[in-house]
Short mmCIF file of C-alpha atoms in Angstrom, two decimals:
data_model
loop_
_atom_site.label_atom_id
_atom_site.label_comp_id
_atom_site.label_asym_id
_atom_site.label_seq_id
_atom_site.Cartn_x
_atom_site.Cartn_y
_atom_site.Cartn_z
CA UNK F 469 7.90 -8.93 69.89
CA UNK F 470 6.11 -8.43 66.37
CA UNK F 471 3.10 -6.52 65.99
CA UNK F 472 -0.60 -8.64 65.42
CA UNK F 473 -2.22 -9.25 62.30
CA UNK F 474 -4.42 -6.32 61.35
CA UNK F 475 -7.14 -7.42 62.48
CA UNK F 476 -5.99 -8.20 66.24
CA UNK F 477 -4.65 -4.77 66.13
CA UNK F 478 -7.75 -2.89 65.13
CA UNK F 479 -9.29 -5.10 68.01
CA UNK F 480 -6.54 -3.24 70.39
CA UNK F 481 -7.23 0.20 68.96
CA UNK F 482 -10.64 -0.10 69.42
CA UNK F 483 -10.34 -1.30 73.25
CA UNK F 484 -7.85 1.42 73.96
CA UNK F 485 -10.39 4.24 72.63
CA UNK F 486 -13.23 2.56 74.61
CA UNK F 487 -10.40 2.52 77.78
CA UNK F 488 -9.67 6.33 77.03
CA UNK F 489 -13.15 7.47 76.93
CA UNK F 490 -13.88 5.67 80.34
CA UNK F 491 -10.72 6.80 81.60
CA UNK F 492 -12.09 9.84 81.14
CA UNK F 493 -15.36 10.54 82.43
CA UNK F 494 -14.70 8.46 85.56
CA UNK F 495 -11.18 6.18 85.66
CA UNK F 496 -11.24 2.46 85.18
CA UNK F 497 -10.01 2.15 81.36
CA UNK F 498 -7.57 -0.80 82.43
CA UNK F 499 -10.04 -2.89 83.03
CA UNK F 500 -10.77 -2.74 79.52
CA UNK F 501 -7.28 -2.92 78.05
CA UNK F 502 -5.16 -5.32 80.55
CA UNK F 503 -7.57 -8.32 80.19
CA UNK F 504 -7.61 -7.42 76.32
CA UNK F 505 -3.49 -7.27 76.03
CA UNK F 506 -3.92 -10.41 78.06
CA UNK F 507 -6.00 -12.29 76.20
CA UNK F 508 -4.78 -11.26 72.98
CA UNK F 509 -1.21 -12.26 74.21
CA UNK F 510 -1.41 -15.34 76.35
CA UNK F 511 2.38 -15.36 76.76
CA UNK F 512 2.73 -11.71 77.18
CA UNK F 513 4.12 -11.54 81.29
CA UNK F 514 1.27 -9.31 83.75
CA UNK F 515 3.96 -6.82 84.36
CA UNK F 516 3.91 -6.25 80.61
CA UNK F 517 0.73 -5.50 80.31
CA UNK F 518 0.62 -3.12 83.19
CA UNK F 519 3.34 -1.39 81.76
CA UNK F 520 2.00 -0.85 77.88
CA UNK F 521 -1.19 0.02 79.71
CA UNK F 522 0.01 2.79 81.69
CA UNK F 523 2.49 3.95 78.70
CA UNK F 524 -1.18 3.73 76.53
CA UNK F 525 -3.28 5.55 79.42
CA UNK F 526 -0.86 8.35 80.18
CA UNK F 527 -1.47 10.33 76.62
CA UNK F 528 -5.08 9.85 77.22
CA UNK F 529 -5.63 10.96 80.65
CA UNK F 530 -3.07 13.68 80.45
CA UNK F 531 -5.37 14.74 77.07
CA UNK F 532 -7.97 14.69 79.25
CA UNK F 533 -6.79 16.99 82.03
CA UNK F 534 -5.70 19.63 79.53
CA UNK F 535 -9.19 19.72 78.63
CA UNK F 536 -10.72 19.95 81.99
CA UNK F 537 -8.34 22.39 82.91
CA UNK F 538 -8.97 24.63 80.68
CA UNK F 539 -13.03 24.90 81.16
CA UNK F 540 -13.68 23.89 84.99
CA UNK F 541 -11.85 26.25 87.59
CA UNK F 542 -9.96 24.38 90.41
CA UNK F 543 -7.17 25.24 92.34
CA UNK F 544 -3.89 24.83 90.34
CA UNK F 545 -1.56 25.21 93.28
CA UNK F 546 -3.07 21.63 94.65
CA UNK F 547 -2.83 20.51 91.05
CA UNK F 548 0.41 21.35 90.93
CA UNK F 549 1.68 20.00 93.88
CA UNK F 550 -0.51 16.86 93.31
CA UNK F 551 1.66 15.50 90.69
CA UNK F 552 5.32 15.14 92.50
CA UNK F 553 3.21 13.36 95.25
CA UNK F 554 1.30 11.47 93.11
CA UNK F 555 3.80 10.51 91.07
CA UNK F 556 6.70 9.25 93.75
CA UNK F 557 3.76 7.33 95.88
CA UNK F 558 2.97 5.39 92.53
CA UNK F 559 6.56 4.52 91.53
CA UNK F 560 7.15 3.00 95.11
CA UNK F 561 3.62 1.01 94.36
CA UNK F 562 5.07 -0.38 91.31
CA UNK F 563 8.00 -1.31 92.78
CA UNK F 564 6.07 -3.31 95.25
CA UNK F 565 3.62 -4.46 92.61
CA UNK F 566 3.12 -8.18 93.01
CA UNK F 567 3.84 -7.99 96.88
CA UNK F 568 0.21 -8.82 98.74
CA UNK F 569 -1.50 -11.45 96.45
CA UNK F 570 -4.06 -10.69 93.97
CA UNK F 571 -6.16 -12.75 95.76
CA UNK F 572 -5.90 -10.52 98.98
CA UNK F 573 -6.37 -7.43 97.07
CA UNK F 574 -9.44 -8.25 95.00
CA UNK F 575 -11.96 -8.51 97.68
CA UNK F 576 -10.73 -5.37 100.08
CA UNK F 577 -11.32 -3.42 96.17
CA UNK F 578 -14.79 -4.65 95.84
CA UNK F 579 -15.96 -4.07 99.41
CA UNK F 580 -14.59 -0.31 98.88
CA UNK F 581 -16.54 0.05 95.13
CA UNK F 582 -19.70 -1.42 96.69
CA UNK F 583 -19.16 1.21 99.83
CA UNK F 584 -18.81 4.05 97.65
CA UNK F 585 -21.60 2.88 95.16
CA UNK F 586 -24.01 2.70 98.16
CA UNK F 587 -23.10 5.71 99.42
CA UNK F 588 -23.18 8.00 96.16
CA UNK F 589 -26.48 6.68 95.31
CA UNK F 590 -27.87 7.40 99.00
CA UNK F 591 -26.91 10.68 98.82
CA UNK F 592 -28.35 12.39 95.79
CA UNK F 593 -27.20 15.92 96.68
CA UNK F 594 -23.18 14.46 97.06
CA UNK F 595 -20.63 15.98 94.33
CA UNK F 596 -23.51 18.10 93.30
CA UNK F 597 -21.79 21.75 94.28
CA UNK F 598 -21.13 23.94 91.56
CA UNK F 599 -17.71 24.24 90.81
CA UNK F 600 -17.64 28.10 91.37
CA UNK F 601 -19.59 27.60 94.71
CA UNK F 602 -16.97 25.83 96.40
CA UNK F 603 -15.56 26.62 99.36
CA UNK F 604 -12.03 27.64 99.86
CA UNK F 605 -9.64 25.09 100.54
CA UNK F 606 -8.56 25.16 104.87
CA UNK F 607 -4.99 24.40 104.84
CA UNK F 608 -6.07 21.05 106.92
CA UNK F 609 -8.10 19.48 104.13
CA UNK F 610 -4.92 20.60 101.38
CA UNK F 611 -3.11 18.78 103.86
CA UNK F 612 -5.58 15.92 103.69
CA UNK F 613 -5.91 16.47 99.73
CA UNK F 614 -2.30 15.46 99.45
CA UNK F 615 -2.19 12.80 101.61
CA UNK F 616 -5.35 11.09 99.67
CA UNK F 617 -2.82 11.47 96.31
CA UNK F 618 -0.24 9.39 98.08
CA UNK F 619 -2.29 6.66 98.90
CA UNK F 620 -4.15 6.36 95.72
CA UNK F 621 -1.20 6.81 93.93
CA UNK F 622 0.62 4.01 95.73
CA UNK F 623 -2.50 1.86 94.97
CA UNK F 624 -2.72 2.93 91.58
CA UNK F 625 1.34 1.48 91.63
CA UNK F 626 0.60 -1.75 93.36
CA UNK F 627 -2.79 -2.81 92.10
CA UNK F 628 -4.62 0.04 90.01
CA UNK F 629 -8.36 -0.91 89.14
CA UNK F 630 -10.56 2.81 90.25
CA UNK F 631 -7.86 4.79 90.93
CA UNK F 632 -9.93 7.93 89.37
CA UNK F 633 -13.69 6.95 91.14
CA UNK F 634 -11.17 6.92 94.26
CA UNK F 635 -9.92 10.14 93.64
CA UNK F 636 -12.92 11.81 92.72
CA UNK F 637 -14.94 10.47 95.73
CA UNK F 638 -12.07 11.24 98.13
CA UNK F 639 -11.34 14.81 96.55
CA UNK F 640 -15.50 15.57 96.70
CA UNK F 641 -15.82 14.34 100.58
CA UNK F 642 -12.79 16.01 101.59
CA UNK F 643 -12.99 19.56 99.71
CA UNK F 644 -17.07 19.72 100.01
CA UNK F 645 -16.64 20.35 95.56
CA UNK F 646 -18.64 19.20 92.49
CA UNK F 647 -17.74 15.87 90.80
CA UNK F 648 -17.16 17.74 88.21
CA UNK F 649 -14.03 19.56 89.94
CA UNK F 650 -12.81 17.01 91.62
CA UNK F 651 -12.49 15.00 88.17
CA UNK F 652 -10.44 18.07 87.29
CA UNK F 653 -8.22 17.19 89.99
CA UNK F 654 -8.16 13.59 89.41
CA UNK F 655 -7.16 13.77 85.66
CA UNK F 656 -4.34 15.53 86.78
CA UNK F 657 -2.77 13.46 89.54
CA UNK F 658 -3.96 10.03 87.71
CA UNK F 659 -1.38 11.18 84.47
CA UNK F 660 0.87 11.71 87.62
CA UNK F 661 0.54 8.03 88.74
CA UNK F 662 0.11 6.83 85.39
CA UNK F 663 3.45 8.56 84.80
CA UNK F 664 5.27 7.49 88.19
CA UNK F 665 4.56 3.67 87.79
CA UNK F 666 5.97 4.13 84.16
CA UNK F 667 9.08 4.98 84.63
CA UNK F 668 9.44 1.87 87.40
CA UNK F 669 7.91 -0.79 84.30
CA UNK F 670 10.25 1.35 81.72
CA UNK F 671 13.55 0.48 83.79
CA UNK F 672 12.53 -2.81 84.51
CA UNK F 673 11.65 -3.66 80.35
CA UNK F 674 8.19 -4.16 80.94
CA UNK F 675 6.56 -1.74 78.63
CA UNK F 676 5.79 -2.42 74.68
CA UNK F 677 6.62 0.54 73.54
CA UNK F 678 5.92 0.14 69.44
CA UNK F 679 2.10 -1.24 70.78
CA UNK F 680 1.52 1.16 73.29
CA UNK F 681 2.57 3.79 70.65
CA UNK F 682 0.05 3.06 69.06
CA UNK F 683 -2.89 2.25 70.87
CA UNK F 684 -1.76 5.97 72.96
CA UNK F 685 -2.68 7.91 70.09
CA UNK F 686 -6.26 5.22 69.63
CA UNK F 687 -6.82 6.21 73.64
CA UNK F 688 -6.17 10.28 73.06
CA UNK F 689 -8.86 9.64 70.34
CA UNK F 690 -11.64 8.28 73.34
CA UNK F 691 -10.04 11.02 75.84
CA UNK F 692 -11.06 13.65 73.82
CA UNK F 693 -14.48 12.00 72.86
CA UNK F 694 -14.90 11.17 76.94
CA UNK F 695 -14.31 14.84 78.20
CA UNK F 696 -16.26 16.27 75.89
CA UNK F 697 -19.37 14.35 76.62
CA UNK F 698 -18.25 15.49 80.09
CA UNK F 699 -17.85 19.01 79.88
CA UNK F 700 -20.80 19.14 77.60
CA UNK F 701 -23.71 17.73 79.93
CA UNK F 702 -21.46 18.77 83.72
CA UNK F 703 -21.68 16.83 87.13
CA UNK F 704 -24.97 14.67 86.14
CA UNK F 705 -22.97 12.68 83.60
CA UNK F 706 -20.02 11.98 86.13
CA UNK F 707 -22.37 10.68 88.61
CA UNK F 708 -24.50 8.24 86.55
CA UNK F 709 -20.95 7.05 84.94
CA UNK F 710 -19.29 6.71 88.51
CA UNK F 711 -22.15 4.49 89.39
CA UNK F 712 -22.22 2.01 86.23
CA UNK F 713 -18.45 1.79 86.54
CA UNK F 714 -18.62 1.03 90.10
CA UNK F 715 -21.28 -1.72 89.71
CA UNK F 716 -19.24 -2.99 86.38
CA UNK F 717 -15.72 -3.11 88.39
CA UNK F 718 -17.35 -4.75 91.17
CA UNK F 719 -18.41 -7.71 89.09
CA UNK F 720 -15.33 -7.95 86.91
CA UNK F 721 -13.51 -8.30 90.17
CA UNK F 722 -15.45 -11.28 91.52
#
């Protein structure tokens, strides 16, 4: 398939850096670019556009957890062991991408968005540990850690939209740790997903590679823009951004 005109293309570039700095300071960057690919390519098949989505996303959330990793502490052994998990659980989503109906999966993903936005704004003091004040991780709640990768990571396979507000809520109720951490955390197993359900699209021919090529290196560009806004103003910024998306993804999914 040929590459747009110019000007189509610098319409792409400029969603993909928008997807790559909401990717991240909270997750939900596809949003942005699948409905874009899809509008800009009417004949372009939904499995496509997953696929040159994730190829686009993985450079700029794997930019991103470089970043955090290298200014908030966290616990690299569950990083570590957060992306084979992560990974496997969203290659068997992809594979079963397409299974339950869109239709089925849309309004289960908004009730969960609107549960989590009520309950982050209810609770002020929620995700607002310092990252060096958190408690060690019990061997029960690693346990639980990796078991919260699996699922999101099969859901980020199968259906995808707030993969990373799931995995930063679920990290920061189960390990009692800023948002701020558990971003950490989540840019790390999200490049794992992202990375997972790509291989599955690769092998089927489902990815655009020469496009995705190039709107990767537009999304690094709003990764790096993203986490630094992140890492510059802490846990505050997370918060107010995990609420907008979830009241944006809510309404893009009705």
């Amino acid at each position: 398939m040929p590459l747009p005109d110019p000007a189509v293309l610098t319409l792409l570039i400029g969603g993909a850096v928008v997807a790559g700095w909401i990717d991240a300071v909270v997750g939900g960057g596809g949003l942005v670019l699948i409905p874009l690919l899809l509008i800009v390519f009417p004949s372009m098949a939904p499995a496509t556009a997953l696929g040159t989505n994730k190829l686009t996303a993985i450079w700029g959330t794997a930019t991103a957890a470089v970043l955090y990793l290298r200014r908030v502490p966290v616990d690299r052994g569950l990083a570590a062991a957060s992306v084979p998990v992560a990974a496997s659980c969203a290659a068997l989503g992809a594979l079963a991408a397409g299974a339950p109906s869109s239709d089925v999966m849309r309004p289960v993903v908004i009730v969960l968005m609107v549960a989590v936005g009520l309950f982050v704004a209810r609770r002020p003091e929620f995700g607002s540990a310092s990252a060096a004040g958190s408690r060690p991780i019990r061997r029960g709640r690693y346990a639980a850690a990796l078991v919260a990768f699996g699922v999101i990571g099969f859901y980020d396979g199968i259906f995808g939209p707030g993969t990373g507000m799931f995995l930063i809520i679920t990290l920061t109720a189960l390990l009692g740790q800023s948002f701020l951490t558990s971003a950490t955390l989540a840019k790390v197993a999200n490049t794992a997903t992202n990375g997972g359900a790509l291989v599955v699209f690769a092998v089927q021919g489902d990815v655009w590679w020469t496009l995705g090529a190039i709107l990767a290196a537009a999304n690094i560009a709003g990764s790096v823009l993203g986490s630094t806004l992140v890492l510059g103003r802490g846990t505050g910024v997370v918060r107010v951004a995990l609420l907008v998306v979830v009241v944006v993804m809510a309404g893009k999914l009705t």
